N, CA and C atoms as an extended XYZ file, in Angstrom:
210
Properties=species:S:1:pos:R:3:atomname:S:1:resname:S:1:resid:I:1 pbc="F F F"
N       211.381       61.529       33.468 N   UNK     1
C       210.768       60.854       32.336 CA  UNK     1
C       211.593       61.147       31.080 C   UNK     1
N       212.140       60.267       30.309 N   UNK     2
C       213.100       60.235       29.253 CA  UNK     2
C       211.839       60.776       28.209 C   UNK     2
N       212.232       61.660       27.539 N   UNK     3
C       211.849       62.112       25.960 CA  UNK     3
C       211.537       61.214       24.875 C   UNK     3
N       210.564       61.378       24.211 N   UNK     4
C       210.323       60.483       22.974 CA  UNK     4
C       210.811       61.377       21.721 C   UNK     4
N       211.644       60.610       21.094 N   UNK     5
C       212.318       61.821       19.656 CA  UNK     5
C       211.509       61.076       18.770 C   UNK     5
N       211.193       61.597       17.696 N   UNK     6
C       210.670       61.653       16.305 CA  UNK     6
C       211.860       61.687       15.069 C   UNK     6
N       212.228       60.324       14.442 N   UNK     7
C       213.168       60.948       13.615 CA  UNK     7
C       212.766       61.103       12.297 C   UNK     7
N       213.218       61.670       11.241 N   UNK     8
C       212.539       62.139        9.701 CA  UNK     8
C       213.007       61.139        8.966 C   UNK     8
N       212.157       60.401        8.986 N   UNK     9
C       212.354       58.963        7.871 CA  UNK     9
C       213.294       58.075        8.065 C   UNK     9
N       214.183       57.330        9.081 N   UNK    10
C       214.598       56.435        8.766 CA  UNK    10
C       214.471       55.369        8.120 C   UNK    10
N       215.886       54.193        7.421 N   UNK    11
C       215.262       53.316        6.760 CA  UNK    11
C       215.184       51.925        7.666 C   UNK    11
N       214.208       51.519        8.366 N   UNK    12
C       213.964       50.925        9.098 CA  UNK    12
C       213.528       49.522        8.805 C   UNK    12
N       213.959       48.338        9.721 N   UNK    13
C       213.451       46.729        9.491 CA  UNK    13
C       212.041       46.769       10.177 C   UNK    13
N       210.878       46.371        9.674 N   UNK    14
C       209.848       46.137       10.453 CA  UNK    14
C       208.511       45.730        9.200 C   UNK    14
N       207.600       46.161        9.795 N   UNK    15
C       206.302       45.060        8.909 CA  UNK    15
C       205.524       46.764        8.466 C   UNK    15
N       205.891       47.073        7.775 N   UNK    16
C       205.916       48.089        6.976 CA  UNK    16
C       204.600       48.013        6.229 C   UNK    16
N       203.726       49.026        5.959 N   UNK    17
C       202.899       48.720        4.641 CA  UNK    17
C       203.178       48.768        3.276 C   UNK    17
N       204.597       48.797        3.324 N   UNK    18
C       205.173       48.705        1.377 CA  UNK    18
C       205.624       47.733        1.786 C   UNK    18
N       207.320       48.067        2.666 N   UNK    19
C       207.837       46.514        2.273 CA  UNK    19
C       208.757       46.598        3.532 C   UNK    19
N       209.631       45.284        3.279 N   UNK    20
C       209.657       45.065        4.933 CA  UNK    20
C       210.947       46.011        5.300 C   UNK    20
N       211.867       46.744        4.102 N   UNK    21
C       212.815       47.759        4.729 CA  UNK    21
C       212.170       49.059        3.867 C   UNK    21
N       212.011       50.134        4.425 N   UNK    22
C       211.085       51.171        4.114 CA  UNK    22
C       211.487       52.552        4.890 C   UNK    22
N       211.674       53.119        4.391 N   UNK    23
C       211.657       54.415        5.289 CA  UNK    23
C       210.554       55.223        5.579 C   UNK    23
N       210.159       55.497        6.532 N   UNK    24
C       209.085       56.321        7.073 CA  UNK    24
C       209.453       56.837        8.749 C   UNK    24
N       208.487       57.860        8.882 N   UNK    25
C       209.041       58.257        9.864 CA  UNK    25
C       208.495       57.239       11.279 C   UNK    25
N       209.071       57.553       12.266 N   UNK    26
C       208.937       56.378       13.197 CA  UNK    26
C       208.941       57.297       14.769 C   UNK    26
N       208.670       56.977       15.936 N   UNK    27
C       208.723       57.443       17.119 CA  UNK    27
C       209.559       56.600       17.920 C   UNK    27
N       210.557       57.390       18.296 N   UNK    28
C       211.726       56.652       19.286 CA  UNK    28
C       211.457       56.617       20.447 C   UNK    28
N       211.453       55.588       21.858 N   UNK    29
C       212.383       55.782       22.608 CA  UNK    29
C       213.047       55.311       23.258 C   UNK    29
N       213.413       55.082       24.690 N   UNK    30
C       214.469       54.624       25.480 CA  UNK    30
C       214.902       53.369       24.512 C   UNK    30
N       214.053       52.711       24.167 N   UNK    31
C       214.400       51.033       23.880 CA  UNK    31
C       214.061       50.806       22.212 C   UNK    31
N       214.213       51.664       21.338 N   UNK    32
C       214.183       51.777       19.822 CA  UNK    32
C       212.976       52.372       19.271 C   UNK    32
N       212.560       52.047       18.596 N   UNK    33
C       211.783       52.431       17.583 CA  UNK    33
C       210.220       51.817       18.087 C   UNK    33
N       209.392       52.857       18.382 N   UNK    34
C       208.263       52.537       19.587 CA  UNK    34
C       206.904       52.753       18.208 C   UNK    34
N       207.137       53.290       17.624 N   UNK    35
C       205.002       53.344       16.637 CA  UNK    35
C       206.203       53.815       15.208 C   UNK    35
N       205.490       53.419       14.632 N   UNK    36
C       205.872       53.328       13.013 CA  UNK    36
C       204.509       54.527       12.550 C   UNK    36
N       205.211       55.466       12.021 N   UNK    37
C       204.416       56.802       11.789 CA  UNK    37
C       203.984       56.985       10.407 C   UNK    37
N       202.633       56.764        9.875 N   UNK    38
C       202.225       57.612        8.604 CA  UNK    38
C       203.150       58.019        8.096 C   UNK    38
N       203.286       57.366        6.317 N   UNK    39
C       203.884       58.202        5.872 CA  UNK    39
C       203.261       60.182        5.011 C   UNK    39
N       202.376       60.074        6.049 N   UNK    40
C       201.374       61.361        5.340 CA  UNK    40
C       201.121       61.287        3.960 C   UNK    40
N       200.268       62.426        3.924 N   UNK    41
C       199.264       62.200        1.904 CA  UNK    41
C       200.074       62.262        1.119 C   UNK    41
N       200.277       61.587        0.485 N   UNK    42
C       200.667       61.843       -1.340 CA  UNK    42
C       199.781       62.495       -2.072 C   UNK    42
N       200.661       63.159       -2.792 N   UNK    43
C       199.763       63.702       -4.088 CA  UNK    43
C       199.708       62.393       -5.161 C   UNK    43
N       198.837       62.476       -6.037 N   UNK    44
C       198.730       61.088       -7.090 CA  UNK    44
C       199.909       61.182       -7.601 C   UNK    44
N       200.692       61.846       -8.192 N   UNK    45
C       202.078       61.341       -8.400 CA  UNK    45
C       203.168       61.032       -7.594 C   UNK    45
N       203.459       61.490       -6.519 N   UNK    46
C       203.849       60.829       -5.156 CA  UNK    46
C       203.176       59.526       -5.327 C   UNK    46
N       202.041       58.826       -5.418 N   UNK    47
C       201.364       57.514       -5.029 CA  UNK    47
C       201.760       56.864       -6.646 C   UNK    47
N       201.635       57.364       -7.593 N   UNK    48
C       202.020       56.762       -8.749 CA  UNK    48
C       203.538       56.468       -8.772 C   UNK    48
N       204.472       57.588       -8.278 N   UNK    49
C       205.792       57.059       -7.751 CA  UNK    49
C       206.035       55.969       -7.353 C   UNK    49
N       205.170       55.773       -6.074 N   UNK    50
C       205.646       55.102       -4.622 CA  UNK    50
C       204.930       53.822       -5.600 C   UNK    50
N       204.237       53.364       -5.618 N   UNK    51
C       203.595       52.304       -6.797 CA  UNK    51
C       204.722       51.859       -7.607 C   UNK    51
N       205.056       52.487       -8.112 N   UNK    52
C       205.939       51.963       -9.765 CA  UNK    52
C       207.827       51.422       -9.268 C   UNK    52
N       207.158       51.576       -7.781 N   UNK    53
C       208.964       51.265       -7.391 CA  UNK    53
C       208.833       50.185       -6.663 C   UNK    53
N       207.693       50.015       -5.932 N   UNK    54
C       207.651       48.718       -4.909 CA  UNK    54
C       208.054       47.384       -5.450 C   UNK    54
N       207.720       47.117       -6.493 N   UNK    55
C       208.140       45.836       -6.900 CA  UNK    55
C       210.100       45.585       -6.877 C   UNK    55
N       210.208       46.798       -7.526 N   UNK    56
C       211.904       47.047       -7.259 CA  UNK    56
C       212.594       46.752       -6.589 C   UNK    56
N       212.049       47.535       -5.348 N   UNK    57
C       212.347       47.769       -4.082 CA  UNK    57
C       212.141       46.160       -3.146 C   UNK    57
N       211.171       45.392       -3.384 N   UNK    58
C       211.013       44.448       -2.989 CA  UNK    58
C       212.144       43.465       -3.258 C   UNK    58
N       212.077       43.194       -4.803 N   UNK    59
C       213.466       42.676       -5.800 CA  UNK    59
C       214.768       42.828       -4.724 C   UNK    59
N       215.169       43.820       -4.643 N   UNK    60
C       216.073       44.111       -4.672 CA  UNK    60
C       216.533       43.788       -3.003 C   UNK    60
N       215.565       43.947       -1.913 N   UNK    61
C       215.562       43.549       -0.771 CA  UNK    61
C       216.358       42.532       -0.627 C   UNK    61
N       215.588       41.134       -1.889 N   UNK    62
C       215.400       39.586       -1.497 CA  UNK    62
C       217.040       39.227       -2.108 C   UNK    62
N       217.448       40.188       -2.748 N   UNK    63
C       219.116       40.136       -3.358 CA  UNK    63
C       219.913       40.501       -2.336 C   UNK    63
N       219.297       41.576       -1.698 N   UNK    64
C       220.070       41.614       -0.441 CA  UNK    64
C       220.590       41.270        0.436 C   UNK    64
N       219.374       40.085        0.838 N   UNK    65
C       219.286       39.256        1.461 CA  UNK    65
C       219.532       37.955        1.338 C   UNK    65
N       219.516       37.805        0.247 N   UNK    66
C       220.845       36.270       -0.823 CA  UNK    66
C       222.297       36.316       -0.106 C   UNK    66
N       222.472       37.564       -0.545 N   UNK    67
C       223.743       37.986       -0.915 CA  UNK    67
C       224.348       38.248        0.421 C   UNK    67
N       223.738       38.240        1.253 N   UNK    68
C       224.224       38.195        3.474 CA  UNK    68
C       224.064       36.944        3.761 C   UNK    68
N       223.177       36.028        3.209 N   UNK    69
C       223.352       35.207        3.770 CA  UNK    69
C       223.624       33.632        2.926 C   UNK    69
N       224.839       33.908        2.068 N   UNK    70
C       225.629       33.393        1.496 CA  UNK    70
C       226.725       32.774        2.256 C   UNK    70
């Protein structure tokens, strides 16, 4: 039976609860990236952080994504 690894936050493509490239931690195995893992509690400034960047972070995705497929 092949091992399931756990890796510490990759930044991963998937349907994320911030946004659709996100890092959080995730459960690997044989065949990629198997459960998309909690990113555990924030403290309110951790959550006031993570808040005040999403829009950014979103922004900046959709430029990303202009800009590949140009």
């Amino acid at each position: 039976m092949a091992k399931k690894m756990l890796l510490n936050a990759p930044i991963t493509e998937g349907d994320g609860e911030h946004a659709r490239f996100f890092a959080q931690p995730v459960r690997l195995g044989k065949n990629g990236v198997e459960e998309y893992l909690p990113i555990g509690q924030l403290s309110d400034f951790e959550k006031q952080s993570l808040n005040g960047m999403l829009d950014v972070l979103k922004k900046d995705i959709i430029l990303g994504e202009e800009f590949i497929n140009k």
